[in-house]
Amino acid sequence: MVSWDPRIEELPPAELERLQYKLLKTLVYRLYSFSPFYHQRMRDHGVHPDDIGELADVRKLPFMFKSDLRDNYPDRLFVASQDELVRYHVSSGTTGKPTVVGYTARDIEAWTTSLARALTSCGLGRGDVMQVSYGYGLFTGGLGLHYGAERIGATVIPTSVGNTERQIELMQDLRATAIACTPSYLLHMGEAAEKMGVSIKNDTHLRTAILGAEPWSEQMRNRIQDWLGVKAYDIYGTSELYGPLFCECSEQKGIHIWGDLALVEVIDPHSEEAVAPGERGELTITMLQKEALPMIRFRIGDITTLVTDTCPCGRTHPRITRIQGRVDDMLIIRGINVFPSQIEHALMGIPQVGQHFQIVVDRQHELDTLLIRVEVHPDAFSDRITDLMKIKQLITSRLRSALNVAADVELAEPGSLPRFEGKAKRVVDRRKI
Ligand code: DLL
C-alpha cells in the first residue's frame, strides 16, 4: 500500500482518538467564543465547552441541519471575515434557497489534502492523466478533484461536463488513465463512445474511475467495471463539508473517513441515538478543522452504516458503506418505505435490463402507484412481443420481492429515457399530498 501521509492515515486508533478529542475541544471553545450561532445553540442545549471531557461527549452537543444554513443565507454562519476567504462554492439545493460555502486558504488546503489521500489510496499518482468531468464552477466536484489530482502529481484534463464526443476524443488523444465524474455520466459516455465506434475498454487507456455525487449501487459498479474495463471507486462528500472528500481505497471495502478532519457518527434519525456499527442510520459529521464554515454534528440526511474494523489496506480511520439513500428521498408507497437504491439494485441484477430507468410515483383514487420505466439492454431488445413480455414479467417479480410492494413495469427502447450530465434525476413524484 502507498499512502499519501502514512503518519496520519495509519495512526493507531487510540492515538487517532486522542487527536480527535484535542481537535474537538479546541473547535468547541472556538465556536462558543466566536460564533453567535453556536454559542446560542450550545446555551439553548444546556452544554458548555467545559462539559466536553472525552471524545464520546460529542453526543452532548446540539445537531446542525441543512435548514440552519438556508435560514442563515448567505454567510451568517461564517466564522471568518470576508477578507479571510479565498473562495465560495454554492450548492443548488433540491429545495428552497441555495447554500453558500466559504473557504479560507487553510480550508482549501485541508480539502486538497483529503483528496490527495483519497486518490493515492485508489492507486493514482504521478504519471496518471485524470480527466475531470465533474462540473467546474459553483459545484464542488470539478475544482475539488482538480486540486486533489494536481497535488498528487497527476496531469489534469479539466473537461468539466458536457460536449461528450469531444470528451471521448480527448480521452483517447491525451491518453487519460483516470476519470472523475458521476456514475450516470460515465454510463452516458460509454454509450456515446460506442456510437462513435470507440470501445472505452479496448480503445482507450482508461483504467480508474472516481465516481460519486449521486447514489449508485454495487451492481452498477460491476457493470461499469466489466463493460468499460475500469476499476470504479465510490467517492463521497457534500458541499457543506468542503465538497468531495472521502473515497474507497483499492480494496473497495467502504469509504474511508479521515478522522483527523471529520468525526463520524451514524444515528437513528428518530431516537437520535447512535446505531451499532453495521446498522443503517443517518450520517452525522463534525468537521474538526474547518475554518470558515464550521460544522458540528451536521445531520447530512444520507443513510449509511459505520464500519469500524481495520481495512485490509492498513489505514486505521473509520469507514462507511456506500450511501444507501437519503432520509428524505425515501419514498413511501402505500405505507411501505422504498429507496430508489433498492430499485436500482434489483434492476441491475437482471442482465436484460439496460443502464437507465425512471421511477414514476403517482396517486390514483387515493392510492399510491409506482411505475418503473426500464430501458431494455440493446442485446436483449427484440421485436417479438413474447420475448418482451417475459422480460417484463421477470422484472415485475424481482421488484415485487425486493420491495414488498407491487410496481408496474414499462419497458422502454434502448436510448429512449432521459440522460444526465450532472446528477441523475430518476424519481418523478407526481403525487400532490
Ligand atoms: O455532490 C460533492 C461531490 C462531488 C461528491 C463529486 C462526490 C463527487 P452536493 O452537491 O452538496 O455535493 O451533494 C451532496 O450528494 O448528501 C449525497 O446525498 C449525494 N452524494 C454525494 N456523493 C455520493 C455518493 C457533492 N458517492 C449529496 N453516493 C450528498 C451517494 C452521494 N450519494
mmCIF file of C-alpha atoms in Angstrom, residues 51-297:
data_model
loop_
_atom_site.group_PDB
_atom_site.id
_atom_site.type_symbol
_atom_site.label_atom_id
_atom_site.label_comp_id
_atom_site.label_asym_id
_atom_site.label_seq_id
_atom_site.Cartn_x
_atom_site.Cartn_y
_atom_site.Cartn_z
ATOM 1 C CA ASP A 51 -18.620 19.636 29.604
ATOM 2 C CA ILE A 52 -16.569 18.058 26.824
ATOM 3 C CA GLY A 53 -14.208 15.834 28.809
ATOM 4 C CA GLU A 54 -13.787 12.931 26.388
ATOM 5 C CA LEU A 55 -14.454 12.172 22.733
ATOM 6 C CA ALA A 56 -17.805 10.485 23.431
ATOM 7 C CA ASP A 57 -19.032 13.808 24.855
ATOM 8 C CA VAL A 58 -19.572 14.950 21.284
ATOM 9 C CA ARG A 59 -23.026 13.442 21.883
ATOM 10 C CA LYS A 60 -23.782 16.216 24.349
ATOM 11 C CA LEU A 61 -23.567 18.796 21.559
ATOM 12 C CA PRO A 62 -26.590 20.021 19.578
ATOM 13 C CA PHE A 63 -27.182 18.919 15.981
ATOM 14 C CA MET A 64 -26.996 21.161 12.968
ATOM 15 C CA PHE A 65 -29.214 20.829 9.892
ATOM 16 C CA LYS A 66 -29.164 21.939 6.280
ATOM 17 C CA SER A 67 -32.088 24.201 7.151
ATOM 18 C CA ASP A 68 -29.762 26.116 9.526
ATOM 19 C CA LEU A 69 -27.604 27.012 6.534
ATOM 20 C CA ARG A 70 -30.585 28.056 4.469
ATOM 21 C CA ASP A 71 -32.044 30.099 7.352
ATOM 22 C CA ASN A 72 -28.727 31.925 7.681
ATOM 23 C CA TYR A 73 -28.229 32.558 3.955
ATOM 24 C CA PRO A 74 -25.826 33.583 2.608
ATOM 25 C CA ASP A 75 -22.989 33.822 5.149
ATOM 26 C CA ARG A 76 -24.341 34.412 8.642
ATOM 27 C CA LEU A 77 -22.814 31.153 9.904
ATOM 28 C CA PHE A 78 -19.311 32.012 8.710
ATOM 29 C CA VAL A 79 -16.661 32.345 11.409
ATOM 30 C CA ALA A 80 -14.205 34.082 9.094
ATOM 31 C CA SER A 81 -14.421 37.593 7.742
ATOM 32 C CA GLN A 82 -14.721 38.120 4.004
ATOM 33 C CA ASP A 83 -11.071 39.138 3.608
ATOM 34 C CA GLU A 84 -10.000 35.770 5.030
ATOM 35 C CA LEU A 85 -11.954 33.868 2.370
ATOM 36 C CA VAL A 86 -10.312 32.697 -0.830
ATOM 37 C CA ARG A 87 -13.327 31.037 -2.449
ATOM 38 C CA TYR A 88 -17.086 30.467 -2.428
ATOM 39 C CA HIS A 89 -18.984 27.465 -3.712
ATOM 40 C CA VAL A 90 -22.750 27.369 -3.946
ATOM 41 C CA SER A 91 -24.859 24.246 -3.786
ATOM 42 C CA SER A 92 -28.024 24.388 -5.832
ATOM 43 C CA GLY A 93 -30.056 22.515 -3.231
ATOM 44 C CA THR A 94 -33.033 20.436 -4.233
ATOM 45 C CA THR A 95 -35.467 22.604 -2.315
ATOM 46 C CA GLY A 96 -35.557 26.210 -1.291
ATOM 47 C CA LYS A 97 -32.611 28.548 -1.091
ATOM 48 C CA PRO A 98 -29.122 27.515 -2.149
ATOM 49 C CA THR A 99 -26.327 27.018 0.362
ATOM 50 C CA VAL A 100 -23.207 29.154 0.218
ATOM 51 C CA VAL A 101 -19.925 27.681 1.459
ATOM 52 C CA GLY A 102 -16.862 29.860 2.097
ATOM 53 C CA TYR A 103 -13.267 28.641 2.248
ATOM 54 C CA THR A 104 -10.156 30.071 3.878
ATOM 55 C CA ALA A 105 -6.773 29.164 2.385
ATOM 56 C CA ARG A 106 -6.412 26.528 5.117
ATOM 57 C CA ASP A 107 -9.802 25.078 4.236
ATOM 58 C CA ILE A 108 -8.725 24.647 0.607
ATOM 59 C CA GLU A 109 -5.502 23.064 1.855
ATOM 60 C CA ALA A 110 -7.333 20.566 4.106
ATOM 61 C CA TRP A 111 -9.776 19.723 1.300
ATOM 62 C CA THR A 112 -6.959 19.197 -1.192
ATOM 63 C CA THR A 113 -5.020 17.011 1.268
ATOM 64 C CA SER A 114 -8.089 14.872 1.840
ATOM 65 C CA LEU A 115 -8.429 14.280 -1.895
ATOM 66 C CA ALA A 116 -4.705 13.680 -2.316
ATOM 67 C CA ARG A 117 -5.003 10.899 0.263
ATOM 68 C CA ALA A 118 -8.145 9.550 -1.423
ATOM 69 C CA LEU A 119 -6.725 9.483 -4.945
ATOM 70 C CA THR A 120 -3.451 7.955 -3.747
ATOM 71 C CA SER A 121 -5.445 5.253 -1.968
ATOM 72 C CA CYS A 122 -7.031 4.353 -5.341
ATOM 73 C CA GLY A 123 -3.559 3.780 -6.756
ATOM 74 C CA LEU A 124 -3.291 7.075 -8.644
ATOM 75 C CA GLY A 125 -0.253 9.345 -8.713
ATOM 76 C CA ARG A 126 2.396 10.935 -10.856
ATOM 77 C CA GLY A 127 2.172 9.689 -14.436
ATOM 78 C CA ASP A 128 -1.614 9.373 -14.362
ATOM 79 C CA VAL A 129 -3.741 11.544 -16.610
ATOM 80 C CA MET A 130 -7.051 12.398 -14.981
ATOM 81 C CA GLN A 131 -9.999 13.689 -16.930
ATOM 82 C CA VAL A 132 -12.137 15.699 -14.533
ATOM 83 C CA SER A 133 -15.668 15.519 -15.902
ATOM 84 C CA TYR A 134 -17.499 16.829 -12.872
ATOM 85 C CA GLY A 135 -18.909 20.314 -13.333
ATOM 86 C CA TYR A 136 -16.462 23.162 -12.730
ATOM 87 C CA GLY A 137 -17.851 26.300 -11.169
ATOM 88 C CA LEU A 138 -20.170 26.697 -8.237
ATOM 89 C CA PHE A 139 -20.422 22.888 -7.875
ATOM 90 C CA THR A 140 -17.570 21.486 -5.793
ATOM 91 C CA GLY A 141 -16.858 18.357 -7.862
ATOM 92 C CA GLY A 142 -14.741 19.827 -10.673
ATOM 93 C CA LEU A 143 -12.416 22.138 -8.759
ATOM 94 C CA GLY A 144 -12.176 19.743 -5.812
ATOM 95 C CA LEU A 145 -10.920 16.794 -7.870
ATOM 96 C CA HIS A 146 -8.803 19.138 -9.962
ATOM 97 C CA TYR A 147 -6.814 20.365 -6.959
ATOM 98 C CA GLY A 148 -6.532 16.861 -5.487
ATOM 99 C CA ALA A 149 -5.259 15.345 -8.741
ATOM 100 C CA GLU A 150 -2.708 18.112 -9.275
ATOM 101 C CA ARG A 151 -1.492 17.712 -5.709
ATOM 102 C CA ILE A 152 -0.586 14.035 -6.266
ATOM 103 C CA GLY A 153 1.317 14.978 -9.407
ATOM 104 C CA ALA A 154 -1.220 13.661 -11.924
ATOM 105 C CA THR A 155 -1.905 15.561 -15.148
ATOM 106 C CA VAL A 156 -5.414 17.016 -15.251
ATOM 107 C CA ILE A 157 -7.680 17.382 -18.286
ATOM 108 C CA PRO A 158 -10.286 19.834 -16.982
ATOM 109 C CA THR A 159 -13.086 18.903 -19.375
ATOM 110 C CA SER A 160 -15.983 19.598 -16.968
ATOM 111 C CA VAL A 161 -19.325 18.091 -18.059
ATOM 112 C CA GLY A 162 -20.911 18.153 -21.497
ATOM 113 C CA ASN A 163 -19.688 18.045 -25.082
ATOM 114 C CA THR A 164 -19.394 14.296 -24.702
ATOM 115 C CA GLU A 165 -17.960 13.447 -28.132
ATOM 116 C CA ARG A 166 -15.130 15.916 -27.598
ATOM 117 C CA GLN A 167 -14.513 14.365 -24.179
ATOM 118 C CA ILE A 168 -14.116 10.944 -25.756
ATOM 119 C CA GLU A 169 -11.723 12.278 -28.393
ATOM 120 C CA LEU A 170 -9.618 13.967 -25.693
ATOM 121 C CA MET A 171 -9.689 10.832 -23.566
ATOM 122 C CA GLN A 172 -8.136 8.960 -26.469
ATOM 123 C CA ASP A 173 -5.766 11.657 -27.729
ATOM 124 C CA LEU A 174 -4.345 12.617 -24.317
ATOM 125 C CA ARG A 175 -4.340 9.009 -23.084
ATOM 126 C CA ALA A 176 -6.429 9.581 -19.953
ATOM 127 C CA THR A 177 -5.845 6.813 -17.413
ATOM 128 C CA ALA A 178 -8.474 8.010 -14.935
ATOM 129 C CA ILE A 179 -11.761 9.838 -14.985
ATOM 130 C CA ALA A 180 -13.737 11.585 -12.252
ATOM 131 C CA CYS A 181 -17.461 12.093 -12.918
ATOM 132 C CA THR A 182 -20.896 10.934 -11.824
ATOM 133 C CA PRO A 183 -21.618 7.232 -12.470
ATOM 134 C CA SER A 184 -24.539 8.178 -14.706
ATOM 135 C CA TYR A 185 -22.329 10.434 -16.826
ATOM 136 C CA LEU A 186 -19.767 7.676 -17.262
ATOM 137 C CA LEU A 187 -22.537 5.370 -18.483
ATOM 138 C CA HIS A 188 -23.640 8.076 -20.875
ATOM 139 C CA MET A 189 -20.061 8.448 -22.111
ATOM 140 C CA GLY A 190 -19.776 4.691 -22.597
ATOM 141 C CA GLU A 191 -22.840 4.704 -24.826
ATOM 142 C CA ALA A 192 -21.761 7.823 -26.715
ATOM 143 C CA ALA A 193 -18.347 6.255 -27.300
ATOM 144 C CA GLU A 194 -19.916 3.120 -28.748
ATOM 145 C CA LYS A 195 -21.990 5.256 -31.122
ATOM 146 C CA MET A 196 -18.693 6.778 -32.296
ATOM 147 C CA GLY A 197 -17.271 3.275 -32.793
ATOM 148 C CA VAL A 198 -14.990 3.611 -29.743
ATOM 149 C CA SER A 199 -14.835 0.997 -27.006
ATOM 150 C CA ILE A 200 -13.651 2.613 -23.757
ATOM 151 C CA LYS A 201 -12.402 -0.781 -22.653
ATOM 152 C CA ASN A 202 -10.373 -1.576 -25.760
ATOM 153 C CA ASP A 203 -9.616 1.734 -27.436
ATOM 154 C CA THR A 204 -8.596 3.966 -24.501
ATOM 155 C CA HIS A 205 -6.090 3.902 -21.618
ATOM 156 C CA LEU A 206 -8.799 4.497 -19.012
ATOM 157 C CA ARG A 207 -8.326 2.199 -16.003
ATOM 158 C CA THR A 208 -9.712 4.079 -12.991
ATOM 159 C CA ALA A 209 -12.993 5.902 -12.400
ATOM 160 C CA ILE A 210 -13.681 8.068 -9.351
ATOM 161 C CA LEU A 211 -17.448 8.136 -9.204
ATOM 162 C CA GLY A 212 -19.833 9.875 -6.854
ATOM 163 C CA ALA A 213 -22.090 12.860 -6.199
ATOM 164 C CA GLU A 214 -25.165 10.651 -6.587
ATOM 165 C CA PRO A 215 -26.351 7.281 -5.303
ATOM 166 C CA TRP A 216 -25.254 4.194 -7.209
ATOM 167 C CA SER A 217 -25.202 0.506 -6.402
ATOM 168 C CA GLU A 218 -22.768 -2.373 -6.199
ATOM 169 C CA GLN A 219 -24.459 -3.923 -9.229
ATOM 170 C CA MET A 220 -23.909 -0.699 -11.146
ATOM 171 C CA ARG A 221 -20.240 -0.834 -10.166
ATOM 172 C CA ASN A 222 -19.938 -4.391 -11.510
ATOM 173 C CA ARG A 223 -21.472 -3.368 -14.790
ATOM 174 C CA ILE A 224 -19.276 -0.308 -15.195
ATOM 175 C CA GLN A 225 -16.159 -2.304 -14.386
ATOM 176 C CA ASP A 226 -16.987 -5.169 -16.778
ATOM 177 C CA TRP A 227 -18.245 -3.021 -19.616
ATOM 178 C CA LEU A 228 -15.712 -0.203 -19.544
ATOM 179 C CA GLY A 229 -12.674 -2.077 -18.226
ATOM 180 C CA VAL A 230 -12.056 0.316 -15.329
ATOM 181 C CA LYS A 231 -11.823 -0.095 -11.576
ATOM 182 C CA ALA A 232 -14.623 2.100 -10.216
ATOM 183 C CA TYR A 233 -14.307 3.792 -6.806
ATOM 184 C CA ASP A 234 -17.018 5.431 -4.755
ATOM 185 C CA ILE A 235 -16.216 8.999 -3.701
ATOM 186 C CA TYR A 236 -18.374 10.887 -1.252
ATOM 187 C CA GLY A 237 -18.814 14.343 0.154
ATOM 188 C CA THR A 238 -21.167 17.286 0.267
ATOM 189 C CA SER A 239 -20.580 20.956 -0.384
ATOM 190 C CA GLU A 240 -21.138 21.791 3.300
ATOM 191 C CA LEU A 241 -18.194 19.524 4.190
ATOM 192 C CA TYR A 242 -15.967 21.227 1.525
ATOM 193 C CA GLY A 243 -17.128 19.001 -1.393
ATOM 194 C CA PRO A 244 -15.918 15.540 -2.450
ATOM 195 C CA LEU A 245 -13.662 14.348 0.378
ATOM 196 C CA PHE A 246 -13.819 10.673 1.239
ATOM 197 C CA CYS A 247 -13.276 7.695 -1.021
ATOM 198 C CA GLU A 248 -12.799 3.965 -1.160
ATOM 199 C CA CYS A 249 -9.258 2.635 -1.306
ATOM 200 C CA SER A 250 -8.018 -0.020 -3.707
ATOM 201 C CA GLU A 251 -9.686 -2.677 -1.511
ATOM 202 C CA GLN A 252 -13.109 -1.213 -2.419
ATOM 203 C CA LYS A 253 -14.363 -2.116 1.048
ATOM 204 C CA GLY A 254 -16.014 1.066 2.263
ATOM 205 C CA ILE A 255 -15.344 4.778 2.172
ATOM 206 C CA HIS A 256 -12.527 5.993 4.452
ATOM 207 C CA ILE A 257 -13.473 8.985 6.580
ATOM 208 C CA TRP A 258 -10.275 10.802 7.549
ATOM 209 C CA GLY A 259 -10.570 11.001 11.317
ATOM 210 C CA ASP A 260 -8.272 13.986 11.757
ATOM 211 C CA LEU A 261 -10.652 16.005 9.570
ATOM 212 C CA ALA A 262 -14.033 14.552 10.435
ATOM 213 C CA LEU A 263 -15.674 12.883 13.398
ATOM 214 C CA VAL A 264 -18.292 10.497 12.101
ATOM 215 C CA GLU A 265 -21.470 9.308 13.824
ATOM 216 C CA VAL A 266 -24.273 7.193 12.392
ATOM 217 C CA ILE A 267 -27.502 7.772 14.282
ATOM 218 C CA ASP A 268 -31.102 6.671 14.286
ATOM 219 C CA PRO A 269 -32.836 9.742 12.804
ATOM 220 C CA HIS A 270 -35.819 9.345 15.144
ATOM 221 C CA SER A 271 -34.286 8.461 18.507
ATOM 222 C CA GLU A 272 -31.140 10.479 17.622
ATOM 223 C CA GLU A 273 -29.032 7.823 19.391
ATOM 224 C CA ALA A 274 -26.012 6.158 17.795
ATOM 225 C CA VAL A 275 -26.788 2.906 15.987
ATOM 226 C CA ALA A 276 -24.434 -0.068 16.314
ATOM 227 C CA PRO A 277 -21.705 -0.499 13.679
ATOM 228 C CA GLY A 278 -23.217 -2.346 10.716
ATOM 229 C CA GLU A 279 -26.707 -0.905 11.305
ATOM 230 C CA ARG A 280 -28.227 1.638 8.969
ATOM 231 C CA GLY A 281 -28.619 5.182 10.168
ATOM 232 C CA GLU A 282 -28.181 8.839 9.267
ATOM 233 C CA LEU A 283 -24.657 10.073 8.665
ATOM 234 C CA THR A 284 -23.757 12.908 11.038
ATOM 235 C CA ILE A 285 -20.408 14.630 10.757
ATOM 236 C CA THR A 286 -18.404 17.083 12.831
ATOM 237 C CA MET A 287 -15.682 18.755 10.786
ATOM 238 C CA LEU A 288 -12.721 19.057 13.127
ATOM 239 C CA GLN A 289 -10.545 21.511 11.233
ATOM 240 C CA LYS A 290 -12.943 23.531 9.144
ATOM 241 C CA GLU A 291 -12.367 27.276 9.497
ATOM 242 C CA ALA A 292 -14.759 29.468 7.548
ATOM 243 C CA LEU A 293 -17.980 27.462 7.872
ATOM 244 C CA PRO A 294 -17.658 25.059 10.802
ATOM 245 C CA MET A 295 -19.958 22.063 11.117
ATOM 246 C CA ILE A 296 -20.777 20.433 14.420
ATOM 247 C CA ARG A 297 -22.894 17.267 14.304
#
